[in-house]
Amino acid sequence: MRSFRETLAEAEINHSPKLAELKASVKILSVKKGNVLQQQGGINTNLYFVKKGMLRSYIIDEKGKEHIFMFAPEGWLMADGSKDDNPSELFIDCLEDSEVEVVSQADFNELFLPLAAINDKDRTVGMLRRMATMQKRIIMLISASAIERYEHFMETYPDIIQRVPQKMIASYLGITPEALSKVKGMRFK
Amino acid sequence: MRSFRETLAEAEINHSPKLAELKASVKILSVKKGNVLQQQGGINTNLYFVKKGMLRSYIIDEKGKEHIFMFAPEGWLMADGSKDDNPSELFIDCLEDSEVEVVSQADFNELFLPLAAINDKDRTVGMLRRMATMQKRIIMLISASAIERYEHFMETYPDIIQRVPQKMIASYLGITPEALSKVKGMRFK
DNA sequence: GTTAGACGTTAACCTAAATTAAGATGTATA
DNA sequence: TATACATCTTAATTTAGGTTAACGTCTAAC
């Protein structure tokens, strides 16, 4: 990775848009609840923009246990962010009947990223929001108790709470469903 | 956040570089070990590119306990990724005498992000690497035991292990120094 | 209607890691 | 040199959360 100054020294601006190519690279998909869009270990990874419904990404560990990495309701981007060349770390599946737009990782990097940075502040805001979400998540995981993580989640994503089963919330928080149940009971004691 | 198609519909390419402005926006800083570059709660957040040395970002919780969010040795970007308008969540300080390049969050978003996406693949790779690191970190935190997290850290960042005290590694892993000490002993039993 | 799965809750028990405290070593400073 | 301070380790104790299992509710399938 180059430094800021090195970047400047080498910078030459020339950019010819390829709108047709861009348009062709986007596929629209209707996905039924339960459908799996992407497998852990797969090599062709995509980005999914959720127009309607909700997607979920998760891993399955050696003991066969599911751990939810992220929920993506309407307006969110769903993607496996593991390094480009590596196979996908995540499963992605569909929690509600959904409509999504799909772009391959390769197309996104080559075509969308440059375009988005210039013309689509919302797109970069989307990436920044993703980063902010992950940062907060890490901070909660290393510093907060189960109940604090739960309360933070409720405040931040009250919508998601209504739409997914408790056991998935527990999985997202990094605890068992039983522990979440216990912890919820304790709040009103 | 707009969808891919909406983005395309609205896209108009025009981009005039402002190299002079860009250059002026970069400051070079020599920082002594222990210096604090940025405070939790501060409003003027910067991005730091580490040319030499090492930076660290961390929070201090209500009980006064430190939790390390990230290390940034040479070649890494250090930044608080909490939402633009919010005050900084993180302290950033200096673990070794360092040389860093500094750009304000505002300048970065307005000037560097567009430029980098087009001309500097390494820069976007840097952001993607950041995302990949965070993703892996979250997965480890929700699914792996203390010892597994430690072993993963050793494999992934053998360099950092040599350069920072154990208690900071523990803090990064989300465990106490005592627990890390115990866990290290257990590996050779 | 009956049955079989999912889901959520509760409780008994267990374990990993936190807390507290003490001691051993190293290092910077008066 | 002596003092203080930070780091790491070990051990005793406590606690948050995991595991296992039982039970009630709900929904889907027969």
PDB file of N, CA and C in Angstrom, chain B residues 2 10 13 17-18 23-24 33 55 65-66 72 75 78 90 95 117 135 151 173-174 176 181:
ATOM      1  N   ARG B   2     -28.226   4.599  -2.431  1.00  0.00           N
ATOM      2  CA  ARG B   2     -28.873   4.223  -3.683  1.00  0.00           C
ATOM      3  C   ARG B   2     -28.506   2.810  -4.117  1.00  0.00           C
ATOM      4  N   GLU B  10     -28.134   7.812 -12.533  1.00  0.00           N
ATOM      5  CA  GLU B  10     -27.778   9.178 -12.182  1.00  0.00           C
ATOM      6  C   GLU B  10     -26.341   9.558 -12.532  1.00  0.00           C
ATOM      7  N   ILE B  13     -20.159  11.383 -15.514  1.00  0.00           N
ATOM      8  CA  ILE B  13     -18.736  11.414 -15.204  1.00  0.00           C
ATOM      9  C   ILE B  13     -18.140  12.779 -15.511  1.00  0.00           C
ATOM     10  N   PRO B  17      -9.116  16.963 -11.386  1.00  0.00           N
ATOM     11  CA  PRO B  17      -8.207  16.722 -10.266  1.00  0.00           C
ATOM     12  C   PRO B  17      -7.714  18.031  -9.679  1.00  0.00           C
ATOM     13  N   LYS B  18      -7.381  17.988  -8.436  1.00  0.00           N
ATOM     14  CA  LYS B  18      -6.843  19.180  -7.778  1.00  0.00           C
ATOM     15  C   LYS B  18      -5.585  18.774  -7.023  1.00  0.00           C
ATOM     16  N   LYS B  23      -2.048  17.888  -2.346  1.00  0.00           N
ATOM     17  CA  LYS B  23      -0.727  17.895  -1.721  1.00  0.00           C
ATOM     18  C   LYS B  23      -0.718  18.720  -0.449  1.00  0.00           C
ATOM     19  N   ALA B  24      -1.396  19.856  -0.505  1.00  0.00           N
ATOM     20  CA  ALA B  24      -1.425  20.736   0.662  1.00  0.00           C
ATOM     21  C   ALA B  24      -2.166  20.094   1.833  1.00  0.00           C
ATOM     22  N   LYS B  33       6.920   8.029  20.953  1.00  0.00           N
ATOM     23  CA  LYS B  33       6.246   6.976  21.708  1.00  0.00           C
ATOM     24  C   LYS B  33       5.462   7.564  22.881  1.00  0.00           C
ATOM     25  N   LEU B  55       1.191   2.738  15.432  1.00  0.00           N
ATOM     26  CA  LEU B  55       0.118   3.409  16.157  1.00  0.00           C
ATOM     27  C   LEU B  55      -0.851   2.365  16.727  1.00  0.00           C
ATOM     28  N   LYS B  65     -11.230   0.859  31.921  1.00  0.00           N
ATOM     29  CA  LYS B  65     -10.395  -0.178  31.328  1.00  0.00           C
ATOM     30  C   LYS B  65     -10.143   0.099  29.844  1.00  0.00           C
ATOM     31  N   GLU B  66      -8.904  -0.115  29.408  1.00  0.00           N
ATOM     32  CA  GLU B  66      -8.543   0.045  27.999  1.00  0.00           C
ATOM     33  C   GLU B  66      -8.891  -1.196  27.187  1.00  0.00           C
ATOM     34  N   ALA B  72      -1.551  -0.425  14.115  1.00  0.00           N
ATOM     35  CA  ALA B  72      -1.174  -0.059  12.746  1.00  0.00           C
ATOM     36  C   ALA B  72       0.338   0.096  12.646  1.00  0.00           C
ATOM     37  N   GLY B  75       2.897   0.803   6.889  1.00  0.00           N
ATOM     38  CA  GLY B  75       2.121   0.427   5.722  1.00  0.00           C
ATOM     39  C   GLY B  75       0.621   0.342   5.977  1.00  0.00           C
ATOM     40  N   MET B  78      -4.400   4.139   9.831  1.00  0.00           N
ATOM     41  CA  MET B  78      -5.065   4.187  11.129  1.00  0.00           C
ATOM     42  C   MET B  78      -6.151   5.242  11.079  1.00  0.00           C
ATOM     43  N   LEU B  90     -12.604   6.550  19.425  1.00  0.00           N
ATOM     44  CA  LEU B  90     -11.301   5.952  19.735  1.00  0.00           C
ATOM     45  C   LEU B  90     -10.251   6.976  20.150  1.00  0.00           C
ATOM     46  N   LEU B  95       2.845   3.817  19.779  1.00  0.00           N
ATOM     47  CA  LEU B  95       3.515   2.771  20.564  1.00  0.00           C
ATOM     48  C   LEU B  95       5.028   2.774  20.376  1.00  0.00           C
ATOM     49  N   ALA B 117      -9.608   5.742  -5.826  1.00  0.00           N
ATOM     50  CA  ALA B 117     -10.367   4.685  -6.485  1.00  0.00           C
ATOM     51  C   ALA B 117      -9.959   4.541  -7.943  1.00  0.00           C
ATOM     52  N   GLN B 135     -13.508  -8.168   9.457  1.00  0.00           N
ATOM     53  CA  GLN B 135     -14.414  -9.313   9.311  1.00  0.00           C
ATOM     54  C   GLN B 135     -13.859 -10.526  10.043  1.00  0.00           C
ATOM     55  N   GLU B 151      -3.814 -17.942  18.923  1.00  0.00           N
ATOM     56  CA  GLU B 151      -3.036 -18.650  17.898  1.00  0.00           C
ATOM     57  C   GLU B 151      -3.248 -18.016  16.526  1.00  0.00           C
ATOM     58  N   LEU B 173      -7.301  -9.112  22.009  1.00  0.00           N
ATOM     59  CA  LEU B 173      -8.044 -10.375  21.883  1.00  0.00           C
ATOM     60  C   LEU B 173      -9.338 -10.378  22.695  1.00  0.00           C
ATOM     61  N   GLY B 174      -9.488  -9.374  23.539  1.00  0.00           N
ATOM     62  CA  GLY B 174     -10.700  -9.305  24.354  1.00  0.00           C
ATOM     63  C   GLY B 174     -10.629 -10.143  25.613  1.00  0.00           C
ATOM     64  N   THR B 176      -8.181 -10.885  29.520  1.00  0.00           N
ATOM     65  CA  THR B 176      -7.278 -10.239  30.471  1.00  0.00           C
ATOM     66  C   THR B 176      -5.857 -10.764  30.268  1.00  0.00           C
ATOM     67  N   SER B 181      -1.822 -15.261  29.855  1.00  0.00           N
ATOM     68  CA  SER B 181      -0.671 -15.921  30.441  1.00  0.00           C
ATOM     69  C   SER B 181      -0.973 -17.400  30.702  1.00  0.00           C
TER      70      SER B 181
END
